[in-house]
PDB file of C-alpha atoms in Angstrom:
ATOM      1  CA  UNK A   1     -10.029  10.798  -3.769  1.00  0.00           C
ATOM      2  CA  UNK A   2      -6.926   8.012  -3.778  1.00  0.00           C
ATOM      3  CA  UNK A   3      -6.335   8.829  -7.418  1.00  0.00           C
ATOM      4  CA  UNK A   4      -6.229  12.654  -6.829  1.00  0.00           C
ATOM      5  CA  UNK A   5      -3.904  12.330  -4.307  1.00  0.00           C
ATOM      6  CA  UNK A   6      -1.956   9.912  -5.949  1.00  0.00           C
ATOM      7  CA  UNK A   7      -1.448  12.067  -9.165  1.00  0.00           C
ATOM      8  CA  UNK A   8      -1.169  15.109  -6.663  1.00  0.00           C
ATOM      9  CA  UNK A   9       2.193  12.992  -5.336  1.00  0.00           C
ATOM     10  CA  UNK A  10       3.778  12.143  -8.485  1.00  0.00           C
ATOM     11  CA  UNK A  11       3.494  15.978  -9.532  1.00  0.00           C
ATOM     12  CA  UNK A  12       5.155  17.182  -6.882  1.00  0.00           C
ATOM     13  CA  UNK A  13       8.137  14.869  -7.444  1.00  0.00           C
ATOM     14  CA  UNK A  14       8.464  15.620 -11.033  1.00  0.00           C
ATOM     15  CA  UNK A  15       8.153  19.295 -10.755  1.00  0.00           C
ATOM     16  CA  UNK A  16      10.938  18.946  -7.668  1.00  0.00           C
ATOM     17  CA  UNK A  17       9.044  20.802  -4.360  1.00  0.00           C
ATOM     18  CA  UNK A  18      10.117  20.860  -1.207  1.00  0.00           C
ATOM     19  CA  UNK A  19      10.762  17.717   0.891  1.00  0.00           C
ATOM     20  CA  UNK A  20       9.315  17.898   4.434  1.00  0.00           C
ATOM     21  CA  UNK A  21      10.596  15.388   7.195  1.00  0.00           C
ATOM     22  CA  UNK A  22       8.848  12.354   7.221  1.00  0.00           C
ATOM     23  CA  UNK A  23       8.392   9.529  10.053  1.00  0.00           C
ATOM     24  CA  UNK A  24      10.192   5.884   9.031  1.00  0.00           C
ATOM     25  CA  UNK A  25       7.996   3.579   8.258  1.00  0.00           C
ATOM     26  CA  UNK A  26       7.608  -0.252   6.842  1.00  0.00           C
ATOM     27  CA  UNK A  27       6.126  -1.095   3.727  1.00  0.00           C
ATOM     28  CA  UNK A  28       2.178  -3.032   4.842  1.00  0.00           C
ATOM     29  CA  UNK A  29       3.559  -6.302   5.281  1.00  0.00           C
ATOM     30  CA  UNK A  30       0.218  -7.442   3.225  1.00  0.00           C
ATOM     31  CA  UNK A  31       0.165  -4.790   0.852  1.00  0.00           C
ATOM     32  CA  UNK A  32       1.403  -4.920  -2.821  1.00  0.00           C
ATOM     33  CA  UNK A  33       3.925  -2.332  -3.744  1.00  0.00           C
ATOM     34  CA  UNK A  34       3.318   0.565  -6.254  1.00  0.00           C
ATOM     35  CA  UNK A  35       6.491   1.731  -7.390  1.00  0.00           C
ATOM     36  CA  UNK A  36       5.316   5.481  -8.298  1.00  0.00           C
ATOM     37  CA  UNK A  37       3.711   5.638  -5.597  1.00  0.00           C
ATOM     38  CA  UNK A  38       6.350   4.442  -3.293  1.00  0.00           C
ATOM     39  CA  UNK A  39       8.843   6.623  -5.077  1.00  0.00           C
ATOM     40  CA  UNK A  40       6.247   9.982  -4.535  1.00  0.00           C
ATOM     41  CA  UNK A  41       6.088   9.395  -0.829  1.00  0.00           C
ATOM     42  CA  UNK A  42      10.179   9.980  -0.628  1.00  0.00           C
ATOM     43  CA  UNK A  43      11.877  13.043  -1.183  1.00  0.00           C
ATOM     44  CA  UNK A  44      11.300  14.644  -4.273  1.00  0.00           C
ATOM     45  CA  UNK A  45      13.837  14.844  -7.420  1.00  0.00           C
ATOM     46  CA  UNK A  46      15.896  17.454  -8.009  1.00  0.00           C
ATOM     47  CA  UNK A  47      15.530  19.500 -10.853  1.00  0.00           C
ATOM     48  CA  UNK A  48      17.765  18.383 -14.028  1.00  0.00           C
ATOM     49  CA  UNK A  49      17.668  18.791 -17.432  1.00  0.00           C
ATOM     50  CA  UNK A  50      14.113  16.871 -19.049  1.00  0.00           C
ATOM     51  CA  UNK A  51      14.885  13.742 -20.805  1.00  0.00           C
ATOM     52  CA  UNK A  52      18.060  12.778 -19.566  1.00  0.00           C
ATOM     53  CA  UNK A  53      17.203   8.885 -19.013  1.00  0.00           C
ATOM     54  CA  UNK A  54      15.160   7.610 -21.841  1.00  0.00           C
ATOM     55  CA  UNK A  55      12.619   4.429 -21.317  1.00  0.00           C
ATOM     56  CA  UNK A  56      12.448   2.508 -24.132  1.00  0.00           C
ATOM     57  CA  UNK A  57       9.678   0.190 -24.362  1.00  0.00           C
ATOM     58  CA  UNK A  58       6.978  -0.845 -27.118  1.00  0.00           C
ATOM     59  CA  UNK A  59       4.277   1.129 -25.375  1.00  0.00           C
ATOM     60  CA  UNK A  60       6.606   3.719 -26.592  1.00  0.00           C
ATOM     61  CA  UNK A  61       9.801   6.256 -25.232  1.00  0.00           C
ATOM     62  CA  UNK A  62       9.194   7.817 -22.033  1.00  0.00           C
ATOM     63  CA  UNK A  63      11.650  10.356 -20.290  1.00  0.00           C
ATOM     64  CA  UNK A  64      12.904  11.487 -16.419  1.00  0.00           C
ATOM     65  CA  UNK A  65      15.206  13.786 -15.187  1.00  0.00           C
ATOM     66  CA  UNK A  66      16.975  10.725 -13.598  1.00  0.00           C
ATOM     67  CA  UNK A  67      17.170   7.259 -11.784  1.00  0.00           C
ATOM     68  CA  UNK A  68      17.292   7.888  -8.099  1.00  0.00           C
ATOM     69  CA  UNK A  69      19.478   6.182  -5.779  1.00  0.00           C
ATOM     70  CA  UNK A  70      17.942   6.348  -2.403  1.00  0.00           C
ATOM     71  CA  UNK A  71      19.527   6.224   0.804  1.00  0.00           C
ATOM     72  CA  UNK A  72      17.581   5.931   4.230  1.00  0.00           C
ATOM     73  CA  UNK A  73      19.931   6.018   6.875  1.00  0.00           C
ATOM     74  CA  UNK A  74      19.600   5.300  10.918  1.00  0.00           C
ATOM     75  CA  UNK A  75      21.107   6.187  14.480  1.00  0.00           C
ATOM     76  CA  UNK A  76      24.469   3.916  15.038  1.00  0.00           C
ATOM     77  CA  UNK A  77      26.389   2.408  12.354  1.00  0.00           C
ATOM     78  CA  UNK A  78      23.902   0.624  10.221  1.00  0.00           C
ATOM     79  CA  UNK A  79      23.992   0.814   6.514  1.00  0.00           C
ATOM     80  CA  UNK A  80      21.829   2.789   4.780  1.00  0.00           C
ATOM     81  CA  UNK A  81      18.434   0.923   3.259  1.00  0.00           C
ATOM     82  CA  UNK A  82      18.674   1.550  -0.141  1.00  0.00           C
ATOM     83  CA  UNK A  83      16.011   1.509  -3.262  1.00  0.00           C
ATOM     84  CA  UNK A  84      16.516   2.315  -6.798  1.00  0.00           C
ATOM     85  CA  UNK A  85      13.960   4.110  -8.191  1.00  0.00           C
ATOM     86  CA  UNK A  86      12.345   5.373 -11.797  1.00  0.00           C
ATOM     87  CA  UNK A  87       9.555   7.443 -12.284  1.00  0.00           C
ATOM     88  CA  UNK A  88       9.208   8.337 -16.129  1.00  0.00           C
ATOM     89  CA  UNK A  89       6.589   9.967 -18.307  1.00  0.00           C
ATOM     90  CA  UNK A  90       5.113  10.042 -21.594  1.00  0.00           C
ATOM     91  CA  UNK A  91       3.171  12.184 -23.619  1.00  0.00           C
ATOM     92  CA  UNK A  92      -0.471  11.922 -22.710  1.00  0.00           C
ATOM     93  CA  UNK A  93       0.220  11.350 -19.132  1.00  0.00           C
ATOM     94  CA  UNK A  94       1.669   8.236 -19.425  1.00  0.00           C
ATOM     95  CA  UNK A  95       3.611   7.011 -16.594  1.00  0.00           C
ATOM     96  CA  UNK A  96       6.723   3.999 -16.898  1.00  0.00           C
ATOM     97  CA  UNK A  97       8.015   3.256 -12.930  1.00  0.00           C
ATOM     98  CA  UNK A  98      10.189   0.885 -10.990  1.00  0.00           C
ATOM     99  CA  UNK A  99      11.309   0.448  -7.854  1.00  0.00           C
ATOM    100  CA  UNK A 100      13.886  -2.107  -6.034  1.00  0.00           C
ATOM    101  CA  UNK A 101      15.217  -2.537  -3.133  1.00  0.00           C
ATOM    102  CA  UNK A 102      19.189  -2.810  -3.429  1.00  0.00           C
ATOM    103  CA  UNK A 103      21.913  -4.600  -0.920  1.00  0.00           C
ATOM    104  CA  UNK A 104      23.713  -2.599   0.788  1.00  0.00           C
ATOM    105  CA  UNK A 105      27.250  -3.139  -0.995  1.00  0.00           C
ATOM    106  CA  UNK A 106      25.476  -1.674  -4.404  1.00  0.00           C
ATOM    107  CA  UNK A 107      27.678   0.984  -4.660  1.00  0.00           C
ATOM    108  CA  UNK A 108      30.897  -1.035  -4.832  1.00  0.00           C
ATOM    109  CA  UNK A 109      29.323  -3.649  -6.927  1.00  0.00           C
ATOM    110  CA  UNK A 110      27.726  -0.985  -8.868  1.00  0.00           C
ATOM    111  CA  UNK A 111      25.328  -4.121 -10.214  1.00  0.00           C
ATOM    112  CA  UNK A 112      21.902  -5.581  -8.973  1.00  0.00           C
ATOM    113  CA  UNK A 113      19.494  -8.060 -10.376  1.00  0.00           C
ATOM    114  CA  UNK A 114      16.314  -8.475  -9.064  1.00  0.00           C
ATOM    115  CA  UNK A 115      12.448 -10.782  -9.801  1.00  0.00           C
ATOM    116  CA  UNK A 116       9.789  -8.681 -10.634  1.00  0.00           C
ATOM    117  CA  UNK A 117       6.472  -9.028  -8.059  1.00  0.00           C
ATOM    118  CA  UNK A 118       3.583  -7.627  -6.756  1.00  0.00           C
ATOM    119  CA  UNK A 119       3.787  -9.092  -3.149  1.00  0.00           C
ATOM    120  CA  UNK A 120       5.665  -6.649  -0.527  1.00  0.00           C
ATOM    121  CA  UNK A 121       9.247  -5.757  -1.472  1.00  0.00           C
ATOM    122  CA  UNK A 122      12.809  -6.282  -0.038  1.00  0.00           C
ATOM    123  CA  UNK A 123      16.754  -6.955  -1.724  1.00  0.00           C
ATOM    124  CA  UNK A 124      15.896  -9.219  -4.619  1.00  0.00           C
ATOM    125  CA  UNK A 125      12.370  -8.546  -5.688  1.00  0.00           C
ATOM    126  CA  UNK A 126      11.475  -4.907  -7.939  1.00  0.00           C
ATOM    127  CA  UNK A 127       8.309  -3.860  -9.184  1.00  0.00           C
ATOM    128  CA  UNK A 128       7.447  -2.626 -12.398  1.00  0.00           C
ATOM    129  CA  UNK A 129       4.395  -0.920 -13.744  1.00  0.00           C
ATOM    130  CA  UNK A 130       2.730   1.192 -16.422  1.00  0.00           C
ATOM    131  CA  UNK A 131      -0.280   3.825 -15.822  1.00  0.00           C
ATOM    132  CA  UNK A 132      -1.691   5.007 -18.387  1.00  0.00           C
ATOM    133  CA  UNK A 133      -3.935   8.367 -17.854  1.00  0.00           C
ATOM    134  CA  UNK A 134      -6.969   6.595 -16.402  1.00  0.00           C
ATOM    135  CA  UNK A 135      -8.116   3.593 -15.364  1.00  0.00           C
ATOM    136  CA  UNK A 136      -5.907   1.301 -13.111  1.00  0.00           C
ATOM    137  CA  UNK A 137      -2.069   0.670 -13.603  1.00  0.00           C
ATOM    138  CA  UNK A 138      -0.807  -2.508 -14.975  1.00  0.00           C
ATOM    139  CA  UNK A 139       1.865  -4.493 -12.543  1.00  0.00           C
ATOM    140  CA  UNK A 140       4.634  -7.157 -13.662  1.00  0.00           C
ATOM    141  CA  UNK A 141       3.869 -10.325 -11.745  1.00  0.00           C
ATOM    142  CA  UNK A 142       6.783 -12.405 -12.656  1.00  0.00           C
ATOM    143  CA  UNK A 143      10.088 -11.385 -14.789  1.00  0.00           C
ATOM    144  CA  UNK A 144      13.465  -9.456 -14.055  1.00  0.00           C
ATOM    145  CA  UNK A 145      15.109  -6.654 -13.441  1.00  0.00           C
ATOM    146  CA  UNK A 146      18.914  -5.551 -14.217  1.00  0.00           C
ATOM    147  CA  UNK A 147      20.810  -2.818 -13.033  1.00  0.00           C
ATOM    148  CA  UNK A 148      24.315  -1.871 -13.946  1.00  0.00           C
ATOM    149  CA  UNK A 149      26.250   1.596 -13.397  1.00  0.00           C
ATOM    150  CA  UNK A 150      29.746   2.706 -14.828  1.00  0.00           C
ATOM    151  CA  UNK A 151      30.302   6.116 -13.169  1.00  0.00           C
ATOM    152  CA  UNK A 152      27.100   8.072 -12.890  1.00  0.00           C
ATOM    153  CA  UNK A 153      25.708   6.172 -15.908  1.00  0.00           C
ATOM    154  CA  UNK A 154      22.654   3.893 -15.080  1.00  0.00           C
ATOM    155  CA  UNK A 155      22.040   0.931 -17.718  1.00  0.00           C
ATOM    156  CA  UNK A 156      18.746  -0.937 -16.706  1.00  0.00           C
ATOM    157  CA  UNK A 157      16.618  -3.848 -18.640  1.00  0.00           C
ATOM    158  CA  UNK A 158      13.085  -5.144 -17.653  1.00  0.00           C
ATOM    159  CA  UNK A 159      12.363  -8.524 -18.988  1.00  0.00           C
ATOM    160  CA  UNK A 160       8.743  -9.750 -18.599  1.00  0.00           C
ATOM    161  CA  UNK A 161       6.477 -11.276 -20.834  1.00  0.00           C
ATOM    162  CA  UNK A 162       4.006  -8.255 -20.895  1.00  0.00           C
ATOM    163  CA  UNK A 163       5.507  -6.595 -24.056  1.00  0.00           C
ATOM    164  CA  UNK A 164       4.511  -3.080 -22.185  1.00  0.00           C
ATOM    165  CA  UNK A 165       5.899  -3.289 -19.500  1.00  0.00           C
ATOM    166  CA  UNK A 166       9.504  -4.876 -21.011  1.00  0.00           C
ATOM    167  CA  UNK A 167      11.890  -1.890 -21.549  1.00  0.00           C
ATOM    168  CA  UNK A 168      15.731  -0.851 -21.612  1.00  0.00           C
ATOM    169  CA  UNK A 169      16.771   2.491 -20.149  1.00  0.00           C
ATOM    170  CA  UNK A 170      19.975   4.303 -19.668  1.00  0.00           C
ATOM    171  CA  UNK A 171      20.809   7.706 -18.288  1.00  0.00           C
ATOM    172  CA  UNK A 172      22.273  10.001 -14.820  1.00  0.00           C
ATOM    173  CA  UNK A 173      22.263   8.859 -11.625  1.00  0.00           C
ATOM    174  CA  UNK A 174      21.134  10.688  -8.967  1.00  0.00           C
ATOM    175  CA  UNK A 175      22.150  10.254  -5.210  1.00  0.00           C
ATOM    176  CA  UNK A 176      19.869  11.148  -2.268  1.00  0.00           C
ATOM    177  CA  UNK A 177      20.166  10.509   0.988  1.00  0.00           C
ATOM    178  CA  UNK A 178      17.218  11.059   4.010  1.00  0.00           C
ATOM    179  CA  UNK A 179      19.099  11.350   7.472  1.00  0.00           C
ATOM    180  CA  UNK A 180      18.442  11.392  11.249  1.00  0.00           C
ATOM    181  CA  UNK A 181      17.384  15.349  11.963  1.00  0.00           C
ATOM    182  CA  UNK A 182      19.964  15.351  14.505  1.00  0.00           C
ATOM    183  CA  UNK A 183      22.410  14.896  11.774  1.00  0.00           C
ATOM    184  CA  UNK A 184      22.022  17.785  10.702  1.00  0.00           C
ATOM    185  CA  UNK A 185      21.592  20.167  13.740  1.00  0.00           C
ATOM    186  CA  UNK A 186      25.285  19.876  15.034  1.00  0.00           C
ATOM    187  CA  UNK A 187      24.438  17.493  17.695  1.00  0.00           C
ATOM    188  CA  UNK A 188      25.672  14.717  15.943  1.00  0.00           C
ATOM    189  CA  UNK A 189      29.303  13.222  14.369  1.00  0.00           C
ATOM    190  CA  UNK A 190      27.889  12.508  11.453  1.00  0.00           C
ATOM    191  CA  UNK A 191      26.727  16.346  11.223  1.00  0.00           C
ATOM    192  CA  UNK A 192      28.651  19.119   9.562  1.00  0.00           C
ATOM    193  CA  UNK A 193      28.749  22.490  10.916  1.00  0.00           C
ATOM    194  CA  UNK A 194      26.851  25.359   9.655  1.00  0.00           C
ATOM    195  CA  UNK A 195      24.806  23.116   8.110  1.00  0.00           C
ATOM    196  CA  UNK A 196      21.027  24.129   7.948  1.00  0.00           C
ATOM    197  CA  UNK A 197      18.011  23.191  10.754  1.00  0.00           C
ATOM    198  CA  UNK A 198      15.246  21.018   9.506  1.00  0.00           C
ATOM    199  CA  UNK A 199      12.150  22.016  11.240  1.00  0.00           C
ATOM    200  CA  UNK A 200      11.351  18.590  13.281  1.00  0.00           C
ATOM    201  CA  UNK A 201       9.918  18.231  16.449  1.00  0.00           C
ATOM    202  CA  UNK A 202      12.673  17.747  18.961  1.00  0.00           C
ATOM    203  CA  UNK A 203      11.062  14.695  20.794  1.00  0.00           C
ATOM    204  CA  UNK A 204      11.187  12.833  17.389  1.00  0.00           C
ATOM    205  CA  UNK A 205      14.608  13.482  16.328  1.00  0.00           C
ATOM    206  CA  UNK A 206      15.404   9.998  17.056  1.00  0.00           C
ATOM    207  CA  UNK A 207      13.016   8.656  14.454  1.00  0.00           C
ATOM    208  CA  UNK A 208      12.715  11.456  12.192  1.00  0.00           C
ATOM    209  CA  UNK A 209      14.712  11.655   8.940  1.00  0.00           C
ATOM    210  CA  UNK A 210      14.991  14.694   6.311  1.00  0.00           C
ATOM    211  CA  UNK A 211      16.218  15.163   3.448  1.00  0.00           C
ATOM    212  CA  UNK A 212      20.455  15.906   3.400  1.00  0.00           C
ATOM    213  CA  UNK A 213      19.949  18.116   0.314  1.00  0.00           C
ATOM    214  CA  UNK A 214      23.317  19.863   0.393  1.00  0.00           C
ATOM    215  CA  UNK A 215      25.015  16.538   0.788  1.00  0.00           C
ATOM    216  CA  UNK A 216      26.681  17.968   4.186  1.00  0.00           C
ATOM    217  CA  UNK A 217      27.024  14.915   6.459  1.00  0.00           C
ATOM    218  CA  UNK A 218      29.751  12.854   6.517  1.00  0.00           C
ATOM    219  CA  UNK A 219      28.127   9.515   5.060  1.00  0.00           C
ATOM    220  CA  UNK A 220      26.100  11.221   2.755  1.00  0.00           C
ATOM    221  CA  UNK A 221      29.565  12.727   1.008  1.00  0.00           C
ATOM    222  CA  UNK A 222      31.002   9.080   1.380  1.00  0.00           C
ATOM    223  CA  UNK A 223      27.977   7.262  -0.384  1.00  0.00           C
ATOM    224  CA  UNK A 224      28.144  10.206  -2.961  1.00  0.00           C
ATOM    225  CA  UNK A 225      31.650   9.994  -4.023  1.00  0.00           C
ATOM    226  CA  UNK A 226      31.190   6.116  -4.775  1.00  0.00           C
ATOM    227  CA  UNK A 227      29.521   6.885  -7.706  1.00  0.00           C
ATOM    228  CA  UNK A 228      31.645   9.920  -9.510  1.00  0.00           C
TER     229      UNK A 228
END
């Protein structure tokens, strides 16, 4: 039943449906991390043209629309919490992910290293894995990973001694950002007006974040324009 779900998940992000708001929440503090799964429980992508960042790795060449930059942000003046994230496929149903946690001064730096792990993740540590069309995924337990992006251009390289799992990839990047509902109802200076009502209960606003598709609030725009 896990498994159906799970592919359920990762079908809905590559095919882009709707996002619906979502309660903030930690990653298990004893749980390992599954990067496509992780990356299926946030908003999904938005459509782009197929194949526009290319995975290269000997297990073969596999393709996604883009890599995501993901931005959670708060009430108050926080920085956003932000994760870079790759889900890409193969023929045959073969899947290629990572996921890593980034500081939050990646989009001036515009560069991010990180070890490769199974064990919970925050700034520093990225997962990797492979999933093939049955049976369970393979995970990097040790290695690195390498981000770097000029413009909206993403170059990436996995280095681990599973010869799968070690890949280069280059391609768009794609901003998203997940606000307070609030944000987006007027009620807030962050908020833009006219811009469209998630459907959230209004005793949760406070802990509640959708998905800023349109890019209207004010730190969404900033974040965005960082990376033009």
């Amino acid at each position: 039943m896990l498994s159906v779900r799970h592919e359920a998940l990762l079908a809905l992000l590559l095919v882009g449906a709707c996002a619906k708001p979502r309660e903030e929440r930690a990653h298990p503090p004893d749980a390992p991390v599954s990067p496509s799964k992780a990356v299926a429980l946030k908003a999904p992508e938005r459509p782009q043209p197929p194949g526009a960042v290319v995975v290269r790795t000997d297990a073969g060449t596999f393709e996604a629309p883009s890599v995501r930059l993901m931005a959670t942000f708060t009430e108050g003046e926080a920085p956003p919490a932000l994760e870079v994230a790759l889900s890409a496929q193969a023929q045959g149903g073969r899947q290629w992910a990572v996921l890593a946690p980034v500081e939050p001064a990646f989009p001036k730096t515009k560069h991010a290293t990180a070890r490769l792990t199974r064990m919970p993740l925050q700034v520093g540590l990225a997962s990797a894995e492979l999933r093939g069309p049955s049976g369970p995924p393979t995970l990097a337990d040790e290695g690195t990973l390498e981000l770097n992006v000029t413009g909206r251009e993403v170059h990436g390289t996995v280095r681990t001694q599973d010869a799968d799992l070690t890949a280069t990839f280059q391609g768009p990047l794609s901003v998203e950002c997940m606000v307070p509902a609030a944000w987006l109802q007027g009620t807030d200076t962050h908020a833009s007006p006219g811009a469209p009502v998630p459907v959230a209960p209004s005793s949760a606003q406070g802990t509640t974040v959708v998905p800023d598709e349109a890019g209207t609030t004010a730190r969404c725009r900033v974040l965005k324009e960082q990376f033009r």
